[in-house]
Short mmCIF file of C-alpha atoms in Angstrom, two decimals:
data_model
loop_
_atom_site.label_atom_id
_atom_site.label_comp_id
_atom_site.label_asym_id
_atom_site.label_seq_id
_atom_site.Cartn_x
_atom_site.Cartn_y
_atom_site.Cartn_z
CA UNK A 1 39.29 28.94 -16.98
CA UNK A 2 37.97 27.90 -13.71
CA UNK A 3 39.01 24.73 -11.91
CA UNK A 4 36.94 23.13 -9.34
CA UNK A 5 36.99 19.58 -8.03
CA UNK A 6 33.05 19.33 -8.20
CA UNK A 7 31.20 21.60 -10.28
CA UNK A 8 27.46 21.76 -9.73
CA UNK A 9 24.90 23.01 -12.24
CA UNK A 10 21.80 24.38 -10.37
CA UNK A 11 21.40 25.57 -7.06
CA UNK A 12 18.18 24.44 -5.86
CA UNK A 13 17.58 21.54 -3.27
CA UNK A 14 19.38 18.65 -4.98
CA UNK A 15 22.48 21.00 -6.15
CA UNK A 16 22.53 22.39 -2.34
CA UNK A 17 22.87 19.25 -0.63
CA UNK A 18 25.36 18.41 -2.88
CA UNK A 19 27.33 21.55 -2.03
CA UNK A 20 27.31 20.89 1.66
CA UNK A 21 27.69 16.90 2.04
CA UNK A 22 30.99 17.10 -0.45
CA UNK A 23 32.42 21.04 0.14
CA UNK A 24 33.92 19.58 3.79
CA UNK A 25 36.64 17.68 1.20
CA UNK A 26 36.79 19.09 -2.33
CA UNK A 27 36.42 22.60 -3.74
CA UNK A 28 32.69 23.00 -5.13
CA UNK A 29 31.96 25.67 -7.60
CA UNK A 30 28.23 26.10 -7.60
CA UNK A 31 26.62 28.20 -10.95
CA UNK A 32 23.22 29.58 -10.85
CA UNK A 33 21.53 31.54 -13.60
CA UNK A 34 20.37 33.83 -11.19
CA UNK A 35 20.23 34.49 -7.24
CA UNK A 36 21.42 31.75 -5.28
CA UNK A 37 17.89 31.10 -4.36
CA UNK A 38 15.80 32.01 -7.15
CA UNK A 39 15.16 28.06 -8.50
CA UNK A 40 11.51 25.42 -8.15
CA UNK A 41 12.56 24.39 -4.81
CA UNK A 42 12.39 27.41 -3.46
CA UNK A 43 8.75 27.68 -4.52
CA UNK A 44 7.82 24.34 -2.80
CA UNK A 45 4.85 24.55 -0.51
CA UNK A 46 3.26 21.81 0.06
CA UNK A 47 6.44 19.52 2.47
CA UNK A 48 8.94 16.78 2.49
CA UNK A 49 7.10 13.17 2.67
CA UNK A 50 9.13 11.40 4.71
CA UNK A 51 7.83 8.02 7.47
CA UNK A 52 8.67 9.68 11.26
CA UNK A 53 5.40 9.18 12.79
CA UNK A 54 5.04 5.83 14.60
CA UNK A 55 1.50 4.84 13.19
CA UNK A 56 3.18 5.14 9.10
CA UNK A 57 5.85 2.28 8.22
CA UNK A 58 8.56 2.25 5.15
CA UNK A 59 6.14 -0.70 3.56
CA UNK A 60 3.14 1.76 3.70
CA UNK A 61 4.88 5.06 2.13
CA UNK A 62 6.27 2.67 -0.50
CA UNK A 63 3.41 1.29 -1.46
CA UNK A 64 1.29 4.73 -2.01
CA UNK A 65 4.57 6.13 -4.36
CA UNK A 66 4.38 2.36 -6.58
CA UNK A 67 0.45 3.35 -6.40
CA UNK A 68 0.75 7.11 -7.65
CA UNK A 69 3.73 5.94 -10.41
CA UNK A 70 0.92 3.41 -11.85
CA UNK A 71 3.41 0.76 -12.43
CA UNK A 72 6.34 2.13 -13.45
CA UNK A 73 7.72 2.92 -10.05
CA UNK A 74 12.05 1.40 -9.63
CA UNK A 75 10.69 -0.63 -6.65
CA UNK A 76 14.56 -0.63 -5.20
CA UNK A 77 14.80 3.16 -6.39
CA UNK A 78 11.60 3.84 -3.87
CA UNK A 79 12.80 1.56 -1.12
CA UNK A 80 15.89 3.38 -1.11
CA UNK A 81 14.92 6.79 -0.75
CA UNK A 82 11.95 5.99 1.42
CA UNK A 83 14.06 3.62 3.82
CA UNK A 84 16.56 7.26 4.34
CA UNK A 85 13.77 9.88 4.32
CA UNK A 86 13.94 9.52 7.99
CA UNK A 87 17.95 10.16 7.96
CA UNK A 88 17.41 13.26 5.95
CA UNK A 89 14.98 15.24 7.58
CA UNK A 90 16.80 14.99 10.45
CA UNK A 91 20.09 16.28 9.09
CA UNK A 92 17.93 19.33 7.49
CA UNK A 93 16.22 19.53 11.69
CA UNK A 94 20.45 19.47 12.32
CA UNK A 95 20.87 22.22 9.77
CA UNK A 96 18.44 24.43 10.93
CA UNK A 97 15.09 23.95 9.10
CA UNK A 98 12.22 25.71 10.76
CA UNK A 99 9.52 23.13 10.48
CA UNK A 100 5.68 23.72 11.73
CA UNK A 101 6.02 22.27 15.74
CA UNK A 102 3.15 20.45 16.98
CA UNK A 103 4.73 19.23 20.30
CA UNK A 104 1.55 17.48 21.56
CA UNK A 105 2.58 14.79 18.49
CA UNK A 106 4.90 12.39 19.29
CA UNK A 107 7.48 14.02 16.12
CA UNK A 108 7.51 17.22 17.88
CA UNK A 109 6.27 18.34 14.12
CA UNK A 110 3.15 19.53 12.63
CA UNK A 111 2.51 16.34 9.55
CA UNK A 112 -0.06 17.06 6.89
CA UNK A 113 -1.26 14.62 4.25
CA UNK A 114 -1.62 15.29 0.74
CA UNK A 115 -2.87 13.35 -2.44
CA UNK A 116 -2.45 9.99 -2.46
CA UNK A 117 -1.03 9.65 0.81
CA UNK A 118 -2.00 6.77 3.13
CA UNK A 119 -0.51 8.29 6.00
CA UNK A 120 0.19 12.62 7.47
CA UNK A 121 3.26 12.06 6.61
CA UNK A 122 4.50 15.64 5.02
CA UNK A 123 6.93 17.67 7.58
CA UNK A 124 6.66 21.49 6.36
CA UNK A 125 7.23 24.88 7.44
CA UNK A 126 3.91 26.31 7.00
CA UNK A 127 2.33 26.55 3.51
CA UNK A 128 6.31 27.76 2.42
CA UNK A 129 8.97 25.17 2.54
CA UNK A 130 10.85 25.57 0.00
CA UNK A 131 11.30 28.26 0.97
CA UNK A 132 12.43 27.70 4.75
CA UNK A 133 14.85 24.63 3.10
CA UNK A 134 16.80 26.67 0.85
CA UNK A 135 17.02 30.04 3.32
CA UNK A 136 18.52 27.95 5.47
CA UNK A 137 20.90 25.63 3.35
CA UNK A 138 21.84 29.31 1.43
CA UNK A 139 22.64 30.97 4.48
CA UNK A 140 25.61 28.02 5.28
CA UNK A 141 26.39 27.54 1.62
CA UNK A 142 27.33 31.28 1.68
CA UNK A 143 29.63 31.26 4.58
CA UNK A 144 31.11 27.61 3.47
CA UNK A 145 35.06 28.75 2.61
CA UNK A 146 34.99 25.73 -0.29
CA UNK A 147 31.95 26.97 -1.81
CA UNK A 148 32.43 29.26 -5.14
CA UNK A 149 29.16 30.73 -6.08
CA UNK A 150 28.34 31.48 -9.56
CA UNK A 151 25.61 34.29 -9.56
CA UNK A 152 24.15 34.77 -13.02
CA UNK A 153 25.79 32.04 -14.71
CA UNK A 154 23.98 30.03 -17.39
CA UNK A 155 25.68 26.68 -18.70
CA UNK A 156 25.89 26.19 -22.69
CA UNK A 157 27.55 22.87 -22.97
CA UNK A 158 29.02 20.50 -21.33
CA UNK A 159 32.73 19.76 -22.12
CA UNK A 160 32.92 15.94 -22.88
CA UNK A 161 36.21 14.03 -24.45
CA UNK A 162 33.92 13.75 -27.77
CA UNK A 163 34.53 17.06 -27.88
CA UNK A 164 38.31 17.25 -26.88
CA UNK A 165 39.02 14.53 -29.82
CA UNK A 166 39.14 12.05 -26.21
CA UNK A 167 38.94 8.73 -26.08
CA UNK A 168 36.08 7.54 -23.99
CA UNK A 169 33.34 9.12 -22.51
CA UNK A 170 33.64 11.32 -20.02
CA UNK A 171 32.76 15.15 -19.07
CA UNK A 172 35.25 17.80 -17.68
CA UNK A 173 33.19 20.45 -17.06
CA UNK A 174 30.83 23.29 -18.99
CA UNK A 175 31.19 26.50 -20.73
CA UNK A 176 28.83 28.71 -19.44
CA UNK A 177 27.87 32.58 -20.29
CA UNK A 178 28.68 34.55 -17.74
CA UNK A 179 26.07 36.90 -17.87
CA UNK A 180 26.95 40.26 -16.05
CA UNK A 181 29.91 40.28 -18.06
CA UNK A 182 28.26 38.93 -21.10
CA UNK A 183 31.69 36.53 -21.43
CA UNK A 184 31.84 32.89 -21.56
CA UNK A 185 34.02 31.28 -19.26
CA UNK A 186 35.27 28.07 -19.38
CA UNK A 187 35.03 26.13 -16.22
CA UNK A 188 37.16 23.21 -15.75
CA UNK A 189 35.94 19.93 -12.84
CA UNK A 190 37.13 16.60 -12.24
CA UNK A 191 33.24 15.88 -11.40
CA UNK A 192 29.80 17.70 -12.73
CA UNK A 193 26.29 17.49 -11.32
CA UNK A 194 23.48 18.36 -13.34
CA UNK A 195 21.36 19.92 -10.45
CA UNK A 196 19.45 21.96 -12.95
CA UNK A 197 15.82 20.95 -12.47
CA UNK A 198 12.98 20.60 -15.02
CA UNK A 199 11.45 21.66 -18.12
CA UNK A 200 8.14 23.21 -16.77
CA UNK A 201 8.63 27.25 -19.23
CA UNK A 202 8.16 23.92 -22.53
CA UNK A 203 5.10 25.35 -21.25
CA UNK A 204 2.67 27.62 -21.54
CA UNK A 205 1.25 27.29 -17.89
CA UNK A 206 3.87 26.13 -15.29
CA UNK A 207 3.97 26.78 -11.47
CA UNK A 208 7.48 26.12 -12.52
CA UNK A 209 9.85 29.89 -12.06
CA UNK A 210 11.96 31.21 -15.47
CA UNK A 211 14.76 29.52 -15.22
CA UNK A 212 12.92 26.16 -15.44
CA UNK A 213 14.33 25.38 -19.06
CA UNK A 214 15.13 22.15 -19.32
CA UNK A 215 19.03 22.91 -19.38
CA UNK A 216 20.70 20.01 -17.82
CA UNK A 217 18.62 17.33 -19.68
CA UNK A 218 19.14 18.48 -23.17
CA UNK A 219 22.70 19.61 -22.11
CA UNK A 220 23.03 15.26 -21.60
CA UNK A 221 21.37 14.39 -24.39
CA UNK A 222 23.42 16.19 -26.50
CA UNK A 223 26.92 14.89 -24.34
CA UNK A 224 25.36 11.19 -24.76
CA UNK A 225 23.06 10.10 -22.13
CA UNK A 226 19.64 8.64 -22.23
CA UNK A 227 16.56 10.03 -21.13
CA UNK A 228 13.69 8.19 -19.77
CA UNK A 229 10.05 8.74 -19.65
CA UNK A 230 9.93 12.04 -21.06
CA UNK A 231 6.21 11.82 -21.45
CA UNK A 232 5.19 11.97 -18.06
CA UNK A 233 5.15 16.26 -17.11
CA UNK A 234 2.81 16.25 -14.44
CA UNK A 235 0.44 18.71 -14.36
CA UNK A 236 -0.34 20.20 -10.71
CA UNK A 237 -4.18 20.10 -10.92
CA UNK A 238 -4.47 24.18 -8.97
CA UNK A 239 -2.72 26.10 -9.99
CA UNK A 240 -4.92 30.16 -9.14
CA UNK A 241 -6.60 31.18 -12.13
CA UNK A 242 -5.96 35.10 -12.10
CA UNK A 243 -4.38 37.80 -15.24
CA UNK A 244 -2.18 38.75 -12.38
CA UNK A 245 -1.26 36.03 -10.48
CA UNK A 246 1.79 34.84 -12.59
CA UNK A 247 1.17 30.79 -12.36
CA UNK A 248 0.84 30.81 -7.88
CA UNK A 249 0.82 27.31 -7.04
CA UNK A 250 -2.42 26.33 -4.25
CA UNK A 251 -0.95 23.70 -2.27
CA UNK A 252 -1.46 19.99 -2.35
CA UNK A 253 -1.98 20.59 1.08
CA UNK A 254 -5.10 22.28 1.07
CA UNK A 255 -6.90 19.88 -0.67
CA UNK A 256 -5.65 17.86 2.27
CA UNK A 257 -6.82 19.75 4.88
CA UNK A 258 -10.29 19.60 3.53
CA UNK A 259 -10.58 21.93 0.94
CA UNK A 260 -13.19 20.70 -1.99
CA UNK A 261 -13.29 21.14 -6.04
CA UNK A 262 -16.47 22.78 -7.30
CA UNK A 263 -17.99 23.56 -10.42
CA UNK A 264 -19.46 27.15 -10.80
CA UNK A 265 -22.47 26.92 -9.45
CA UNK A 266 -21.39 25.37 -6.10
CA UNK A 267 -21.53 21.54 -7.36
CA UNK A 268 -18.42 19.92 -5.54
CA UNK A 269 -17.48 16.88 -8.86
CA UNK A 270 -14.45 14.78 -7.54
CA UNK A 271 -15.77 12.22 -6.40
CA UNK A 272 -17.85 11.05 -9.93
CA UNK A 273 -14.67 10.72 -10.95
CA UNK A 274 -12.80 8.94 -7.85
CA UNK A 275 -13.79 7.70 -5.13
CA UNK A 276 -10.70 9.19 -3.19
CA UNK A 277 -12.20 13.05 -4.07
CA UNK A 278 -10.01 15.54 -4.20
CA UNK A 279 -7.37 12.99 -2.23
CA UNK A 280 -6.83 11.57 -5.40
CA UNK A 281 -3.49 11.21 -7.14
CA UNK A 282 -2.44 14.14 -9.32
CA UNK A 283 -3.00 12.96 -12.54
CA UNK A 284 -6.73 12.15 -11.92
CA UNK A 285 -7.49 15.08 -10.58
CA UNK A 286 -5.98 17.35 -13.00
CA UNK A 287 -7.54 15.29 -15.67
CA UNK A 288 -10.55 15.26 -13.30
CA UNK A 289 -10.87 19.17 -13.45
CA UNK A 290 -9.91 19.19 -17.57
CA UNK A 291 -12.86 16.69 -17.93
CA UNK A 292 -14.98 19.91 -16.35
CA UNK A 293 -13.93 22.66 -17.76
CA UNK A 294 -14.20 21.14 -21.43
CA UNK A 295 -17.39 19.93 -20.72
CA UNK A 296 -19.12 23.16 -19.68
CA UNK A 297 -16.96 25.70 -21.24
CA UNK A 298 -15.47 26.55 -18.04
CA UNK A 299 -12.11 29.20 -17.86
CA UNK A 300 -11.45 27.38 -14.17
CA UNK A 301 -13.45 25.87 -11.08
CA UNK A 302 -12.73 26.38 -7.34
CA UNK A 303 -11.19 25.29 -4.40
CA UNK A 304 -13.49 25.69 -1.56
CA UNK A 305 -11.77 25.35 2.16
CA UNK A 306 -14.47 28.83 3.25
CA UNK A 307 -16.15 26.54 5.34
CA UNK A 308 -12.85 25.97 7.89
CA UNK A 309 -12.28 28.09 10.68
CA UNK A 310 -10.61 31.62 9.52
CA UNK A 311 -8.06 30.89 12.11
CA UNK A 312 -7.05 27.53 10.77
CA UNK A 313 -6.84 28.57 7.02
CA UNK A 314 -4.44 31.78 7.86
CA UNK A 315 -2.25 29.45 10.36
CA UNK A 316 -1.40 26.63 8.44
CA UNK A 317 -1.93 28.80 4.68
CA UNK A 318 -0.37 32.69 5.95
CA UNK A 319 1.24 32.58 2.32
CA UNK A 320 -1.58 31.48 0.79
CA UNK A 321 -3.75 33.57 2.28
CA UNK A 322 -1.95 36.63 2.28
CA UNK A 323 -1.38 36.09 -1.92
CA UNK A 324 -4.80 35.66 -2.63
CA UNK A 325 -5.82 38.83 -0.82
CA UNK A 326 -3.94 40.41 -2.45
CA UNK A 327 -5.67 40.34 -5.38
CA UNK A 328 -9.05 40.59 -3.73
CA UNK A 329 -9.64 37.16 -3.10
CA UNK A 330 -10.53 36.04 0.56
CA UNK A 331 -9.93 32.17 0.94
CA UNK A 332 -11.55 32.37 4.46
CA UNK A 333 -14.34 33.95 2.61
CA UNK A 334 -15.04 33.01 -0.80
CA UNK A 335 -13.33 29.74 -2.98
CA UNK A 336 -10.12 30.30 -4.81
CA UNK A 337 -10.58 29.90 -8.81
CA UNK A 338 -7.86 27.02 -9.91
CA UNK A 339 -6.98 25.68 -13.20
CA UNK A 340 -3.97 22.88 -14.08
CA UNK A 341 -0.28 23.95 -14.71
CA UNK A 342 2.29 22.10 -15.69
CA UNK A 343 3.73 21.51 -12.54
CA UNK A 344 7.21 18.22 -12.49
CA UNK A 345 8.88 16.88 -15.19
CA UNK A 346 8.71 12.93 -13.68
CA UNK A 347 11.25 11.61 -16.67
CA UNK A 348 15.12 12.71 -17.42
CA UNK A 349 18.05 11.66 -17.64
CA UNK A 350 18.73 7.86 -16.90
CA UNK A 351 20.73 7.71 -13.16
CA UNK A 352 21.08 5.05 -11.05
CA UNK A 353 21.32 5.46 -7.25
CA UNK A 354 24.39 7.58 -6.68
CA UNK A 355 23.31 10.06 -9.37
CA UNK A 356 25.65 8.34 -12.24
CA UNK A 357 25.15 9.37 -15.68
CA UNK A 358 25.61 7.42 -18.77
CA UNK A 359 28.45 9.48 -19.38
CA UNK A 360 31.40 9.68 -16.69
CA UNK A 361 32.01 12.34 -14.43
CA UNK A 362 28.50 12.97 -14.94
CA UNK A 363 26.25 12.88 -12.40
CA UNK A 364 22.23 14.35 -12.44
CA UNK A 365 20.26 14.73 -8.90
CA UNK A 366 16.59 16.29 -8.94
CA UNK A 367 14.58 16.94 -10.99
CA UNK A 368 16.55 16.24 -14.27
CA UNK A 369 16.97 12.82 -13.58
CA UNK A 370 15.17 9.74 -13.76
CA UNK A 371 15.69 7.47 -10.89
CA UNK A 372 12.85 5.55 -11.37
CA UNK A 373 11.17 6.92 -8.02
CA UNK A 374 8.37 8.80 -9.31
CA UNK A 375 7.17 6.01 -12.71
CA UNK A 376 4.24 7.68 -14.61
CA UNK A 377 3.17 10.28 -11.82
CA UNK A 378 5.14 11.37 -8.74
CA UNK A 379 3.26 11.15 -5.45
CA UNK A 380 3.13 14.63 -3.70
CA UNK A 381 6.42 15.62 -1.85
CA UNK A 382 8.46 12.61 -3.14
CA UNK A 383 10.44 15.24 -4.60
CA UNK A 384 12.06 17.21 -2.28
CA UNK A 385 12.76 13.81 -0.80
CA UNK A 386 15.11 12.78 -3.66
CA UNK A 387 17.07 15.61 -3.89
CA UNK A 388 18.64 14.86 -0.13
CA UNK A 389 18.62 11.23 -0.44
CA UNK A 390 19.98 10.81 -3.77
CA UNK A 391 21.71 13.87 -3.45
CA UNK A 392 24.40 12.62 -0.39
CA UNK A 393 24.33 9.27 -2.10
CA UNK A 394 26.28 11.23 -4.81
CA UNK A 395 28.46 13.22 -2.70
CA UNK A 396 29.46 9.49 -1.10
CA UNK A 397 30.13 8.14 -4.89
CA UNK A 398 31.86 11.58 -5.79
CA UNK A 399 34.29 11.39 -2.51
CA UNK A 400 35.11 7.81 -2.95
CA UNK A 401 36.12 8.46 -6.77
CA UNK A 402 40.18 9.09 -7.50
CA UNK A 403 41.15 11.80 -8.56
CA UNK A 404 42.28 12.69 -12.19
CA UNK A 405 44.03 14.78 -14.28
CA UNK A 406 42.27 16.96 -16.29
CA UNK A 407 43.58 17.44 -20.56
CA UNK A 408 43.81 20.77 -22.04
CA UNK A 409 40.33 22.81 -22.84
CA UNK A 410 40.31 25.10 -25.30
CA UNK A 411 38.84 28.96 -24.47
CA UNK A 412 35.26 29.31 -25.63
CA UNK A 413 35.35 30.02 -29.68
CA UNK A 414 33.36 32.47 -31.04
CA UNK A 415 35.58 34.17 -33.90
CA UNK A 416 32.99 32.85 -36.51
CA UNK A 417 29.97 34.56 -35.14
CA UNK A 418 28.23 37.91 -35.14
CA UNK A 419 25.71 39.63 -33.17
CA UNK A 420 22.54 38.83 -33.74
CA UNK A 421 20.23 41.21 -36.37
CA UNK A 422 16.80 41.07 -35.51
CA UNK A 423 16.23 39.06 -31.56
CA UNK A 424 12.37 38.87 -31.98
CA UNK A 425 13.20 35.90 -33.49
CA UNK A 426 13.82 34.71 -30.51
CA UNK A 427 10.53 35.80 -28.09
CA UNK A 428 8.39 34.59 -31.14
CA UNK A 429 9.30 31.06 -31.50
CA UNK A 430 10.11 31.08 -27.70
CA UNK A 431 6.29 31.80 -27.75
CA UNK A 432 4.86 29.70 -31.10
CA UNK A 433 6.73 26.50 -29.17
CA UNK A 434 5.11 26.34 -25.66
CA UNK A 435 1.70 27.55 -27.31
CA UNK A 436 2.41 24.31 -29.62
CA UNK A 437 3.27 21.96 -26.75
CA UNK A 438 0.35 23.00 -24.31
CA UNK A 439 -1.91 22.73 -27.35
CA UNK A 440 -0.97 19.80 -28.97
CA UNK A 441 0.64 17.90 -25.10
CA UNK A 442 -1.10 18.79 -22.67
CA UNK A 443 -3.60 16.63 -20.08
CA UNK A 444 -5.12 14.44 -22.85
CA UNK A 445 -3.70 13.51 -26.21
CA UNK A 446 -3.43 11.95 -29.50
CA UNK A 447 -1.57 10.78 -32.19
CA UNK A 448 -2.52 13.92 -34.48
CA UNK A 449 -1.68 16.10 -31.90
CA UNK A 450 1.64 14.94 -31.06
CA UNK A 451 1.92 14.51 -34.79
CA UNK A 452 1.33 18.31 -35.50
CA UNK A 453 3.30 18.91 -32.22
CA UNK A 454 6.69 17.32 -33.72
CA UNK A 455 5.70 18.91 -37.53
CA UNK A 456 6.10 22.34 -35.91
CA UNK A 457 9.08 21.41 -33.17
CA UNK A 458 11.71 20.35 -36.29
CA UNK A 459 10.51 23.58 -38.04
CA UNK A 460 11.50 26.00 -35.26
CA UNK A 461 14.80 22.89 -34.30
CA UNK A 462 16.01 24.49 -37.74
CA UNK A 463 15.91 27.79 -37.61
CA UNK A 464 17.21 28.23 -33.87
CA UNK A 465 20.01 25.21 -35.06
CA UNK A 466 20.82 27.98 -37.83
CA UNK A 467 20.50 31.56 -35.20
CA UNK A 468 22.78 29.65 -32.73
CA UNK A 469 25.20 29.20 -35.48
CA UNK A 470 25.90 32.64 -36.40
CA UNK A 471 25.21 34.55 -33.58
CA UNK A 472 27.09 35.54 -30.36
CA UNK A 473 24.77 33.15 -27.61
CA UNK A 474 22.25 35.10 -25.08
CA UNK A 475 20.80 33.28 -22.17
CA UNK A 476 17.39 33.77 -24.16
CA UNK A 477 19.08 31.75 -26.83
CA UNK A 478 20.45 28.76 -24.49
CA UNK A 479 17.52 28.27 -23.18
CA UNK A 480 14.91 28.63 -26.90
CA UNK A 481 18.02 26.11 -27.43
CA UNK A 482 17.35 23.40 -24.28
CA UNK A 483 13.37 24.13 -24.78
CA UNK A 484 12.89 22.99 -28.12
CA UNK A 485 15.50 19.52 -27.76
CA UNK A 486 13.72 19.21 -24.16
CA UNK A 487 9.79 19.41 -25.97
CA UNK A 488 10.70 17.03 -29.06
CA UNK A 489 12.42 14.73 -26.05
CA UNK A 490 8.68 14.52 -24.47
CA UNK A 491 7.11 14.53 -27.87
CA UNK A 492 8.97 11.64 -29.46
CA UNK A 493 8.66 9.49 -26.01
CA UNK A 494 4.54 10.42 -26.32
CA UNK A 495 4.79 9.14 -29.59
CA UNK A 496 6.57 5.71 -28.29
CA UNK A 497 3.98 4.83 -25.07
CA UNK A 498 0.28 2.91 -27.18
CA UNK A 499 -0.83 3.29 -24.11
CA UNK A 500 -2.92 5.75 -21.53
CA UNK A 501 -0.93 5.38 -17.50
CA UNK A 502 -0.50 8.24 -15.23
CA UNK A 503 0.21 11.51 -16.36
CA UNK A 504 0.19 10.57 -20.24
CA UNK A 505 -3.57 10.08 -21.12
CA UNK A 506 -3.76 9.09 -25.03
CA UNK A 507 -7.42 8.85 -26.59
CA UNK A 508 -5.73 7.00 -29.48
CA UNK A 509 -4.81 4.43 -26.30
CA UNK A 510 -7.26 4.68 -23.95
CA UNK A 511 -6.42 0.78 -21.89
CA UNK A 512 -3.26 -0.01 -20.28
CA UNK A 513 -1.10 -2.32 -21.65
CA UNK A 514 -0.79 -5.46 -19.39
CA UNK A 515 2.95 -4.87 -19.38
CA UNK A 516 4.43 -1.73 -17.12
CA UNK A 517 7.67 -0.16 -19.03
CA UNK A 518 9.94 2.60 -18.82
CA UNK A 519 10.08 4.70 -22.28
CA UNK A 520 14.11 5.40 -22.85
CA UNK A 521 15.48 6.65 -25.52
CA UNK A 522 19.19 7.22 -26.49
CA UNK A 523 21.10 9.45 -28.22
CA UNK A 524 22.43 9.38 -32.37
CA UNK A 525 25.48 8.92 -31.07
CA UNK A 526 25.44 6.17 -28.61
CA UNK A 527 23.02 4.15 -30.58
CA UNK A 528 25.02 1.07 -32.24
#
């Protein structure tokens, strides 16, 4: 058994922020499914939204967030996070994050603008902000004596008082599979943090890395946590369309710096859908692209910034330029083929402003959580900000808590299972689930499509549960079990919303209801 004061599941920006804020006073364990820097945060291109410019204001940033969130953002949460935005950026700068400089600007840094923002407020490191931030923080983590990195471990399930036959409702750590030794390890902790990211891989096409399989959401749900607003899966409007691109994201900043969306014949179409054109919020742009693709029978549309000077493009988007060039697309000379793809999970485990869930001792921070910031549609570049601000707040709450005595925790029991006979069951179910979600729970939904999706999910869930009960766990089986659980939460949430709002658009309910309400699902164990 391994023991820590605090166990963090996930090594993205939320997990790293917590680790560094806690490590001076607590012994921290950090679980990550692959290498330390393999996660959605590392792939974030655009940047971090923060009020840094004197011409900008907290009120403007809050207003932009509330508008994008289509009436569902929690105003207290939004204010708390935006008011702490400058402090969060100052912390990153102090740690040495190499944000792009602009010595002529009052801040000393280049600020860009993205869809839904009324000001230039996105601080960035060229077009690879996530990589710059996580690599900087990763170096600090690797050098810290109080942080133990458990790379290539995947959490299986939370250890709770209910599982141990104890009164109350508390988390005491996790059982995790050490993928290198293929052994299940018991990891005990006084406080456990789910910082495991979103669930993009529940869909066939996503900009997310392969690690985004809804693990934390599923584990938290099974442990008794409520989930909120899971129907709001954000489709990024502009994912590179190319057979060898592996869902490469074309940053929102390309549109922020003047990129124009066009049909194959060169016709610009966004002004017909929204007066904000290419700088409308993501849900609007994604639906517009989806509409044009269906209307004209297209495989993709095109994002054109080639009219800008070549040097400007290379300076602002060096990684996008280089990656596209490798695939034979010179973005200084030709438009970029793009399609929408699932990008961000706006809902998640219900938490307060300190990241606390419904289970004592269990926190959720980052994309795995539902704080109320994102509402029905996340405003661009608010997600990394949420990781920083709520991560610090959760760390402060943990540091203020009294120590507890850990109970006796039994080892993982796999004495009644065998090695799997046919692993093709896993790959087949994985593919079927993701295709069903893409076909029936996509950008535009109907009652019939959701019913079909739920029917398939129910069948898959029974098959996967039976497989899980009879065979030794593997990385793929653990992820598949979490994916099907998360898919069901998405579909059941979507079925409860009898309107079209933000990222949830239903042909059966095309209008807005007069009052905006969150969709909150309660696990069976918590129901009265």
